Amino acid sequence: MEATAIRLQGLRKVFGETTAVAGVDLDIADGEFFSMLGPSGSGKTTVLRMIAGFESPTAGRIELAGQEVTGLAPFERDVHTVFQDYALFPHMTVEQNVAYGLKVRKVPKAKRLQQAREALADVRLEGFGARRPSQLSGGQRQRVALARALVGRPRVLLLDEPLGALDLKLREQMQVELKAIQREVGITFVFVTHDQEEALTMSDRIAVFNQGRIEQVGTPAEIYERPATPFVAGFVGTSNLLEGDSAQQVVGASGTYSIRPEKIRVLKESAEADEPEHSTATGTVVEVVYLGDATRFLVDLDAGGRLTALQQNLETSSEDVAAYRGTRVRLRWHHRHTFKVPTPR
Amino acid sequence: MTSTAQAAGRSPVRRLAGTLHRRPRLRLSLLLTAPLLWLAVLYLGSLAVLFVSAFWTTNSFTSEVVKVWSTDNFHALFTTPVFRQVILRSIGVALAVTALSAVIAFPVAFYTARIAKPKWRPLLVVAILTPLWASYLVKVYAWRLILSQGGFADWMLKPFGLSGPGFGLFATIIALTYLWLPYMILPIHTALEQLPANLLDASADLGARAGRTFRSVVVPMVLPSVAAGSVFTFSLSLGDYITVQIVGGKTQLIGNLVYSNIELNLPMAAALGTVPVVVIVLYLLAMRRTGALSSL
């Protein structure tokens, strides 16, 4: 068992009449890249702010490396934060921004400037030290914020949707870089995001938040392939649920079932109905969405309900797939991809 | 054909609007002529007349202006001890009022912008602005009553075995500070209100206690607004001559010299009048370097 970097016990936060966090228990291991995933207002940012010390919990307990820090001020915690809007000091140069935490801790000037330069080199911003934050692009500011938070080598780094303001290309690039930096420095990263793809690609483990509670904690594969609740199944990946009558007919048992769109094959209706270890369902294509590398088919099942199927465009073009609209099709997928979603009693 | 028919059917106002829309230069010249005339003729023109007349002289018997070019007035400004003293005193008063205003305004603005409950903040700003609605003279005479012998200040300080400052230089500084304080509070209030809470969080997150955050983040970020406020307090104080007449005792500032010279020696008064203009221009240039003018 690895050492625990962060332990949350019965954490609650109430703002006036609204309960932002309604009881969270969580252990985050040392050196882990841990994501908190959830829609806005699900309490993930509030949990992060409580770990940082910006908010004090209404109830519950926060431990960092085995020591209780629940009542401590932000400057008493060995935790640094990368803010959503970066929160760089506009009146300081990039280098002064990065060296600020060291200056506060009275690191001698020569040493802190050297460390600041090294930190800027780590995020590939050599030579930018003398600039002002206002002279940098969004991606560069983001990396300055990262360097500023990392330079003091905190035990835990908290990242509050740090990639939210970047465009898609830059975001994908930063995802890879963040992950590489995390592996290099070996610091525990707690990453808040509402982007399920981001969470899946970067994290060692993910906690899915909903309405102030954690719905599921697990590795990306566990979260994606074996969602513990209908909410997780819907929020992570495309919602593809079979319930009630249609589940009875297609799967042959009652309950709620989740099938990932890329596991479903779209065939002609006349295709062989029975194939061992496979489920099948017929229906009508109501919508075809051409995505470039793939096509998404929305199919209304004869048994009731709607499934989304994702097909790689191996040999098909946009004209080919458009012809599918309104046609009858047969969907087929392997039994092992039908996953029973536990429904809360 | 239809387009002409449509054009004929339009009202003259619409046609004019259309013409103006198509001719941006005409629009601009119509818009700017009046204010530019005002600025050039009335404002810059009068300044030029002031400056030119400072180089004239007067007949010492009749006090009539003699339009003979001479730099005697400016020479007198720098060599006459009284003039030098009064100029330095005026600048000193303006600086003292500015410093005192900044010291008082900062905590007030900090309270109104960050500590007071958000719903009270607009009300507090109105309260700060209210004195500006009252007559200048009423306020200064109020200070005369406060500072007069046996007045409120004396009465307040008596239990401590002290007495009020009486009329004089110090009284002038207090009264001017009172008069111009709102002009200092307001920009600082705005700057503090707009200070992102995230920056304060970030500072604490990086290990800074409240005092450090205040010194390293709050003050430097608000400083341009202090400088902006100081432009008001400094220039208004430098140009004032009524307050000092009412509560200043025998104290003289530039304004008083201008006033007393206007009848007897108009060119000398003009030469004295250029001093605050030059000082304020220098002050503005200095403030521009702090970035204050962009936060006005």
XYZ file of C-alpha atoms in Angstrom:
641
model
C 0.000 0.000 0.000
C 1.394 3.342 -1.039
C 1.497 6.293 1.337
C -1.579 8.496 1.349
C -1.033 12.063 0.141
C -4.539 13.315 0.807
C -7.295 11.860 2.940
C -10.760 13.395 3.024
C -13.258 12.199 5.616
C -16.927 13.160 5.685
C -16.163 16.462 3.974
C -19.139 18.807 3.729
C -19.522 22.409 2.648
C -22.713 24.433 2.876
C -23.008 27.935 1.381
C -26.081 29.533 2.894
C -28.929 27.325 1.685
C -27.013 25.311 -0.904
C -24.993 22.251 -0.085
C -21.982 22.330 -2.392
C -20.282 19.262 -0.988
C -22.471 16.651 0.705
C -20.094 14.228 2.374
C -16.959 13.205 0.519
C -14.570 10.440 1.608
C -11.494 9.990 -0.509
C -7.914 8.716 -0.318
C -5.401 9.953 -2.876
C -2.077 8.124 -3.016
C 1.366 9.702 -3.138
C 2.545 10.454 -6.664
C -0.850 9.819 -8.201
C -2.385 11.796 -11.056
C -5.884 12.042 -9.662
C -8.778 13.705 -11.466
C -12.019 15.037 -10.068
C -14.520 14.898 -12.894
C -18.018 16.262 -12.871
C -20.399 18.820 -14.352
C -20.228 22.415 -13.136
C -21.788 22.787 -9.719
C -20.992 19.208 -8.748
C -18.738 20.319 -5.903
C -15.374 19.285 -7.344
C -13.881 22.777 -7.301
C -15.158 23.370 -3.781
C -13.406 20.188 -2.641
C -10.223 21.424 -4.290
C -10.528 24.831 -2.613
C -10.993 23.123 0.746
C -7.835 21.059 0.198
C -5.984 24.273 -0.671
C -7.422 26.021 2.382
C -9.347 28.779 0.596
C -12.621 27.465 2.005
C -13.072 25.889 5.396
C -15.294 22.809 5.495
C -18.639 22.912 7.285
C -17.888 19.417 8.574
C -15.304 16.727 8.023
C -11.575 16.328 8.098
C -8.695 16.883 5.682
C -5.324 15.159 6.071
C -2.210 15.842 4.050
C 0.474 13.163 4.349
C -1.151 11.823 7.499
C -1.357 15.194 9.255
C -4.635 16.939 9.878
C -4.764 20.344 8.175
C -8.525 21.014 8.334
C -8.213 24.330 10.175
C -4.918 25.529 8.711
C -4.520 28.594 6.504
C -3.442 28.168 2.856
C 0.095 29.380 3.641
C 0.469 26.670 6.284
C -0.165 23.818 3.839
C 2.380 22.137 1.599
C 0.029 22.453 -1.346
C 0.163 24.751 -4.343
C -2.592 25.585 -6.790
C -2.771 26.274 -10.513
C -5.812 28.490 -10.939
C -8.336 28.336 -13.729
C -7.551 31.889 -14.878
C -3.888 31.418 -13.854
C -3.983 34.284 -11.282
C -0.551 35.563 -12.295
C 0.501 38.811 -10.609
C 0.199 41.408 -13.392
C 2.636 43.850 -11.786
C 5.462 41.308 -11.656
C 7.594 39.853 -14.423
C 7.306 36.176 -15.288
C 10.447 35.453 -13.302
C 9.198 37.410 -10.264
C 5.935 35.517 -10.458
C 7.701 32.177 -10.428
C 10.122 33.243 -7.676
C 7.371 34.727 -5.483
C 6.784 31.619 -3.388
C 10.528 31.230 -2.823
C 10.894 34.901 -1.906
C 8.096 34.574 0.629
C 9.981 31.647 2.139
C 13.135 33.751 2.284
C 15.180 31.688 -0.146
C 18.335 33.748 -0.935
C 18.010 35.838 -4.054
C 20.646 34.120 -6.213
C 19.239 30.702 -5.389
C 15.622 31.599 -6.028
C 16.412 33.226 -9.370
C 18.270 30.121 -10.421
C 15.396 27.882 -9.347
C 12.904 30.138 -11.110
C 14.927 29.883 -14.318
C 15.081 26.120 -13.999
C 11.336 25.939 -13.425
C 10.742 28.091 -16.512
C 13.019 25.796 -18.480
C 10.984 22.813 -17.251
C 7.876 24.298 -18.845
C 9.841 25.317 -21.970
C 9.742 29.068 -21.326
C 13.457 29.906 -21.219
C 14.117 33.531 -22.037
C 10.610 34.678 -21.097
C 11.571 35.659 -17.528
C 11.694 39.405 -18.118
C 8.258 39.631 -19.756
C 5.013 40.635 -18.117
C 2.136 38.151 -17.983
C 0.148 40.481 -20.252
C 2.730 39.916 -22.993
C 2.174 36.157 -23.045
C -0.349 33.970 -24.836
C -2.869 31.878 -22.920
C -0.800 28.722 -23.200
C 2.330 30.503 -22.038
C 0.537 32.020 -19.045
C -0.733 28.591 -18.210
C 2.813 27.246 -18.145
C 4.029 30.173 -16.022
C 1.292 29.345 -13.516
C 2.459 25.738 -13.560
C 6.115 26.730 -13.060
C 5.140 29.062 -10.205
C 3.243 26.291 -8.449
C 5.913 23.638 -9.050
C 9.031 25.613 -8.200
C 8.573 25.177 -4.444
C 8.219 21.386 -4.916
C 4.984 21.058 -2.942
C 3.803 17.669 -1.800
C 0.565 18.119 -3.723
C -0.303 20.217 -6.756
C -3.933 21.227 -7.208
C -5.077 22.136 -10.711
C -8.451 23.841 -11.126
C -9.534 23.320 -14.759
C -6.161 24.683 -15.891
C -6.732 23.891 -19.553
C -10.264 25.238 -19.772
C -9.292 28.543 -21.407
C -7.061 27.043 -24.101
C -8.064 26.135 -27.628
C -8.362 22.490 -28.581
C -4.928 22.004 -30.181
C -3.107 23.662 -27.308
C -5.201 21.774 -24.796
C -4.263 18.407 -26.262
C -0.616 19.423 -26.314
C -0.751 20.616 -22.692
C -2.447 17.367 -21.619
C 0.553 15.416 -22.823
C 2.996 17.886 -21.293
C 1.234 17.997 -17.937
C 1.311 14.241 -17.714
C 5.016 14.171 -18.636
C 5.854 16.850 -16.059
C 3.930 14.982 -13.410
C 5.858 11.779 -14.132
C 9.124 13.707 -14.011
C 8.610 15.515 -10.709
C 6.664 12.701 -9.041
C 4.356 15.119 -7.224
C 0.738 14.187 -6.504
C -1.519 16.030 -8.969
C -5.167 16.640 -8.166
C -6.810 17.754 -11.375
C -10.301 19.220 -11.545
C -12.060 19.068 -14.906
C -15.485 18.799 -16.473
C -13.971 17.311 -19.639
C -14.312 13.530 -19.494
C -11.836 12.974 -22.307
C -9.216 15.008 -20.482
C -9.771 13.000 -17.308
C -9.626 9.684 -19.168
C -6.405 10.462 -21.030
C -4.394 11.926 -18.151
C -5.406 10.283 -14.910
C -4.224 7.315 -12.893
C -7.563 7.425 -11.113
C -10.734 9.456 -11.453
C -13.456 10.450 -9.013
C -16.741 11.289 -10.727
C -18.663 13.992 -8.859
C -22.377 14.654 -8.991
C -24.425 16.963 -6.763
C -21.757 17.243 -4.093
C -21.060 13.526 -3.858
C -18.666 11.067 -5.426
C -20.470 8.626 -7.699
C -17.487 6.429 -8.467
C -13.739 6.262 -7.951
C -11.624 4.146 -10.271
C -9.101 3.925 -13.053
C -10.115 5.441 -16.404
C -10.814 1.950 -17.755
C -13.024 1.059 -14.784
C -14.930 4.323 -15.034
C -15.424 3.997 -18.766
C -16.132 0.314 -19.093
C -17.823 -0.442 -15.792
C -19.707 2.686 -14.709
C -21.059 2.203 -11.204
C -24.164 4.361 -11.636
C -26.370 5.552 -14.503
C -24.947 9.054 -13.958
C -21.384 7.883 -14.555
C -22.465 5.903 -17.588
C -24.099 9.026 -18.983
C -21.469 11.569 -18.053
C -18.393 9.614 -19.092
C -18.648 8.771 -22.746
C -21.881 8.917 -24.710
C -25.026 7.998 -22.853
C -26.121 4.667 -24.307
C -28.535 3.019 -21.936
C -31.046 0.256 -22.402
C -33.768 0.226 -19.775
C -37.112 -1.402 -19.003
C -38.897 -3.151 -21.880
C -36.196 -2.650 -24.470
C -33.600 -4.107 -22.091
C -35.894 -7.083 -21.544
C -36.215 -7.663 -25.275
C -32.668 -6.977 -26.426
C -30.611 -8.224 -23.508
C -33.133 -10.704 -22.253
C -33.120 -9.537 -18.637
C -34.486 -6.603 -16.670
C -32.320 -3.763 -15.432
C -30.313 -0.902 -16.868
C -27.561 -1.725 -19.347
C -24.821 0.380 -20.892
C -23.152 -0.331 -24.234
C -20.358 1.922 -25.495
C -21.097 3.315 -29.005
C -17.784 2.162 -30.513
C -18.545 -1.446 -29.531
C -21.693 -1.550 -31.648
C -21.501 -2.564 -35.293
C -24.021 -1.193 -37.799
C -25.116 -3.884 -40.290
C -27.758 -4.293 -42.964
C -31.075 -5.431 -41.531
C -30.831 -8.590 -43.609
C -27.624 -9.607 -41.858
C -27.589 -12.866 -39.949
C -29.673 -12.409 -36.818
C -27.968 -15.021 -34.703
C -24.330 -14.966 -33.991
C -23.013 -16.777 -30.916
C -22.259 -14.611 -27.848
C -23.642 -11.502 -29.529
C -26.650 -9.320 -28.882
C -28.582 -7.844 -31.752
C -31.343 -5.320 -32.296
C -33.047 -3.881 -35.362
C -34.076 -0.281 -35.796
C -34.219 2.827 -37.988
C -31.400 5.310 -38.402
C -32.773 8.720 -37.343
C -29.590 10.730 -37.577
C -26.131 10.395 -39.074
C -23.350 12.623 -37.754
C -20.212 12.678 -39.870
C -17.211 13.349 -37.604
C -14.418 13.050 -40.146
C -12.551 10.090 -38.729
C -15.754 8.358 -37.662
C -19.510 8.489 -38.071
C -22.097 8.498 -35.307
C -25.396 6.734 -36.009
C -28.450 7.405 -33.872
C -30.744 4.419 -34.141
C -34.311 4.147 -32.797
C -34.773 0.516 -31.813
C -37.874 -1.433 -32.716
C -37.804 -2.653 -29.124
C -37.953 0.957 -27.897
C -35.186 3.263 -26.807
C -32.336 4.745 -28.805
C -28.729 3.631 -29.199
C -25.743 5.501 -30.581
C -23.226 3.563 -32.634
C -19.815 4.862 -33.628
C -18.174 3.504 -36.778
C -14.674 4.272 -38.014
C -14.746 5.654 -41.546
C -12.419 2.999 -42.879
C -13.697 2.942 -46.432
C -16.801 5.074 -46.228
C -17.077 8.717 -47.237
C -19.501 11.372 -46.027
C -21.819 10.703 -49.009
C -21.908 6.987 -48.183
C -22.885 7.509 -44.579
C -25.462 10.194 -45.403
C -27.327 7.569 -47.434
C -27.926 5.637 -44.219
C -30.353 8.243 -42.874
C -33.829 6.733 -42.596
C -32.732 3.211 -43.502
C -33.346 0.046 -41.546
C -30.299 -1.442 -39.838
C -29.259 -4.205 -37.520
C -26.990 -3.431 -34.581
C -24.728 -6.091 -33.162
C -22.266 -6.197 -30.270
C -20.521 -8.794 -28.184
C -22.124 -9.886 -24.933
C -19.134 -8.830 -22.904
C -19.748 -5.191 -23.919
C -23.205 -5.184 -22.391
C -22.638 -3.821 -18.937
C -25.273 -3.884 -16.218
C -25.416 -0.502 -14.496
C -26.186 -0.837 -10.801
C -29.230 1.298 -10.068
C -29.396 3.026 -6.703
C -32.201 1.651 -4.581
C -36.090 53.437 -60.856
C -37.265 51.890 -57.646
C -34.206 53.128 -55.785
C -34.857 56.767 -56.776
C -38.468 56.368 -55.821
C -37.388 55.060 -52.459
C -34.868 57.885 -52.034
C -37.543 60.473 -52.863
C -39.871 58.910 -50.340
C -37.386 59.214 -47.482
C -37.577 62.021 -44.978
C -34.838 64.707 -45.063
C -33.589 63.549 -41.636
C -33.028 60.043 -42.938
C -31.288 61.410 -46.023
C -28.981 63.512 -43.880
C -28.242 60.511 -41.688
C -27.429 58.495 -44.794
C -25.115 61.192 -46.158
C -23.294 61.423 -42.839
C -22.960 57.664 -42.727
C -21.319 57.623 -46.150
C -18.968 60.536 -45.360
C -17.059 59.787 -42.166
C -14.813 62.859 -42.558
C -17.758 65.225 -42.710
C -19.228 63.478 -39.679
C -15.991 63.832 -37.754
C -15.516 67.503 -38.578
C -19.088 68.358 -37.601
C -18.595 66.472 -34.372
C -15.252 67.980 -33.411
C -15.409 71.586 -34.610
C -17.160 73.034 -31.594
C -15.133 71.284 -28.878
C -11.876 71.895 -30.739
C -12.686 75.593 -31.045
C -13.418 75.674 -27.355
C -10.163 73.939 -26.503
C -7.987 75.953 -28.901
C -9.421 79.428 -28.452
C -10.713 79.543 -24.928
C -8.461 77.146 -23.094
C -5.110 77.039 -24.867
C -5.574 80.625 -26.052
C -6.024 81.968 -22.547
C -3.011 79.983 -21.386
C -0.991 81.505 -24.211
C -2.157 85.017 -23.293
C -1.198 84.301 -19.701
C 2.231 83.158 -20.726
C 2.827 86.071 -23.111
C 1.620 88.696 -20.667
C 4.046 87.326 -18.105
C 6.792 88.824 -20.249
C 5.324 92.337 -20.164
C 5.917 94.979 -17.507
C 3.934 97.682 -15.753
C 4.371 101.347 -15.280
C 5.185 101.517 -11.586
C 3.230 104.772 -11.121
C 0.032 104.066 -12.989
C 0.075 100.244 -12.749
C -0.750 100.187 -16.433
C 0.537 97.290 -18.482
C 3.415 98.214 -20.755
C 3.767 95.801 -23.659
C 7.515 95.690 -23.671
C 9.209 92.312 -23.874
C 11.200 91.516 -20.727
C 12.159 88.502 -18.599
C 12.286 90.593 -15.416
C 9.212 88.924 -13.950
C 10.654 85.444 -14.221
C 13.962 86.728 -12.963
C 12.130 88.149 -9.940
C 10.370 84.817 -9.378
C 13.643 83.029 -8.854
C 15.587 85.743 -7.055
C 13.047 87.331 -4.715
C 13.176 85.338 -1.456
C 9.480 85.847 -0.731
C 8.451 84.413 -4.085
C 10.793 81.468 -3.737
C 9.518 80.736 -0.251
C 5.887 80.951 -1.265
C 6.416 78.703 -4.289
C 8.203 76.070 -2.238
C 5.601 76.369 0.510
C 2.775 75.877 -2.004
C 4.406 72.787 -3.454
C 5.044 71.535 0.077
C 1.385 72.065 1.036
C 0.225 70.270 -2.117
C 2.541 67.338 -1.393
C 1.524 67.204 2.272
C -2.179 67.241 1.376
C -1.565 64.476 -1.172
C 0.365 62.311 1.294
C -2.166 62.842 4.075
C -5.056 62.066 1.701
C -3.392 58.844 0.559
C -2.751 57.726 4.141
C -6.364 58.396 5.159
C -7.955 57.213 1.902
C -6.320 53.788 1.777
C -7.933 52.284 4.892
C -11.262 53.972 4.098
C -11.242 52.560 0.554
C -10.115 49.178 1.837
C -13.123 49.121 4.122
C -15.645 50.301 1.515
C -14.306 48.030 -1.239
C -13.415 44.776 0.506
C -14.546 44.601 4.128
C -18.021 46.171 4.100
C -20.863 43.898 3.042
C -21.390 44.133 -0.740
C -24.894 45.521 -0.366
C -23.616 48.467 1.711
C -20.767 49.360 -0.658
C -22.667 51.594 -3.128
C -24.200 53.434 -0.172
C -20.779 54.015 1.362
C -19.481 55.371 -1.944
C -22.395 57.800 -2.035
C -21.585 58.797 1.549
C -18.002 59.511 0.527
C -19.167 61.645 -2.386
C -21.821 63.564 -0.436
C -19.432 66.282 0.872
C -18.632 67.163 -2.739
C -22.208 68.331 -3.160
C -21.889 70.898 -0.377
C -20.571 74.367 -1.093
C -16.837 74.758 -0.910
C -17.136 77.942 1.137
C -19.514 76.384 3.646
C -17.081 73.547 4.224
C -14.093 75.817 4.663
C -15.988 78.103 7.027
C -17.010 75.007 8.966
C -13.328 74.259 9.385
C -12.789 77.854 10.479
C -15.336 77.287 13.238
C -13.771 73.966 14.194
C -10.275 75.401 14.381
C -11.117 78.812 15.865
C -10.001 79.738 19.345
C -12.248 77.928 21.840
C -13.783 76.057 18.916
C -14.474 72.350 18.533
C -10.822 71.317 18.168
C -9.792 73.198 21.290
C -12.749 71.789 23.208
C -11.938 68.222 22.134
C -8.261 68.451 23.010
C -8.681 70.345 26.283
C -9.130 67.225 28.457
C -5.693 66.071 27.261
C -4.120 69.369 28.183
C -3.717 70.324 24.528
C -5.195 72.959 22.269
C -6.182 72.967 18.604
C -3.704 73.902 15.892
C -5.293 77.313 15.359
C -5.145 79.049 11.990
C -2.032 78.639 9.911
C -0.199 76.308 7.600
C -1.273 73.151 9.415
C -4.924 74.213 9.432
C -4.660 74.858 5.686
C -3.320 71.368 5.091
C -6.101 69.793 7.181
C -8.865 71.757 5.474
C -7.503 71.045 1.975
C -7.147 67.348 2.802
C -10.759 67.310 3.922
C -11.845 69.039 0.718
C -10.040 66.779 -1.752
C -10.142 63.453 0.110
C -13.045 61.990 -1.955
C -10.975 62.417 -5.125
C -8.353 60.164 -3.560
C -10.709 57.594 -2.018
C -12.660 56.972 -5.195
C -9.864 55.691 -7.498
C -8.394 53.580 -4.687
C -11.826 52.151 -3.923
C -12.281 51.211 -7.578
C -8.844 49.595 -7.779
C -9.395 47.579 -4.606
C -12.838 46.529 -5.726
C -11.468 45.280 -9.035
C -8.549 43.462 -7.441
C -9.189 39.791 -8.333
C -9.736 37.646 -5.240
C -7.793 34.916 -7.021
C -4.588 36.929 -6.738
C -4.985 37.088 -2.969
C -5.665 33.344 -2.904
C -2.629 32.713 -5.096
C -0.408 34.727 -2.791
C -1.597 32.846 0.285
C -1.284 29.590 -1.615
C 2.376 30.331 -2.295
C 3.007 30.789 1.408
C 2.410 34.500 2.007
C 0.704 35.707 5.166
C -1.743 38.618 5.073
C 0.927 41.276 5.681
C 3.119 39.972 2.897
C 0.188 39.737 0.482
C -0.730 43.324 1.325
C 2.801 44.617 0.721
C 3.626 42.544 -2.346
C 0.289 42.259 -4.135
C -2.342 44.732 -2.898
C -0.224 47.878 -2.563
C 1.667 47.596 -5.867
C -1.538 46.883 -7.733
C -3.345 49.840 -6.180
C -0.423 52.258 -6.460
C -1.331 53.549 -9.941
C -4.740 54.522 -8.544
C -3.122 56.331 -5.618
C -1.072 58.242 -8.165
C -4.234 58.974 -10.140
C -5.923 60.316 -7.020
C -2.832 62.352 -6.227
C -3.163 64.175 -9.546
C -6.421 65.615 -8.221
C -5.294 66.333 -4.667
C -1.992 67.829 -5.823
C -3.292 70.105 -8.556
C -6.378 71.226 -6.647
C -4.251 72.080 -3.602
C -1.680 73.923 -5.678
C -4.310 76.145 -7.239
C -6.238 76.926 -4.065
C -6.136 80.380 -2.462
C -9.467 80.721 -0.673
C -9.003 78.034 1.955
C -5.683 79.508 2.975
C -7.306 82.949 3.304
C -9.981 81.580 5.612
C -8.038 79.177 7.835
C -4.416 79.949 6.943
C -3.871 82.957 9.179
C -1.028 84.904 7.649
C 0.109 82.015 5.453
C 0.533 82.885 1.788
C 0.437 80.494 -1.138
C 0.972 81.127 -4.862
C -2.709 81.812 -5.368
C -2.639 84.613 -2.810
C 0.317 86.250 -4.530
C -1.443 86.053 -7.877
C -4.542 87.554 -6.303
C -2.697 90.417 -4.633
C -0.675 91.206 -7.763
C -3.551 91.187 -10.187
C -4.479 94.848 -9.606
C -1.045 96.294 -9.185
C 1.142 94.220 -11.462
C -0.747 92.021 -13.874
C 2.373 90.705 -15.687
C 3.877 89.639 -12.363
C 0.620 87.870 -11.485
C 0.801 86.126 -14.865
C 4.372 85.054 -14.222
C 3.321 83.687 -10.820
C 0.366 81.976 -12.472
C 2.573 80.029 -14.839
C 4.352 78.418 -11.883
C 1.551 76.021 -10.865
C 0.903 75.232 -14.538
C 4.539 74.230 -15.028
C 4.660 72.317 -11.720
C 1.488 70.393 -12.551
C 2.719 69.540 -16.037
C 5.931 68.188 -14.467
C 3.860 66.300 -11.899
C 1.677 64.772 -14.620
C 4.754 63.708 -16.555
C 6.117 62.049 -13.425
C 2.775 60.323 -12.773
C 2.541 59.117 -16.348
C 5.567 56.972 -15.680
C 3.653 55.128 -12.940
C 0.810 54.327 -15.317
C -1.547 56.439 -13.222
C -3.047 58.349 -16.116
C -4.457 55.200 -17.652
C -6.322 54.436 -14.412
C -8.000 57.848 -14.194
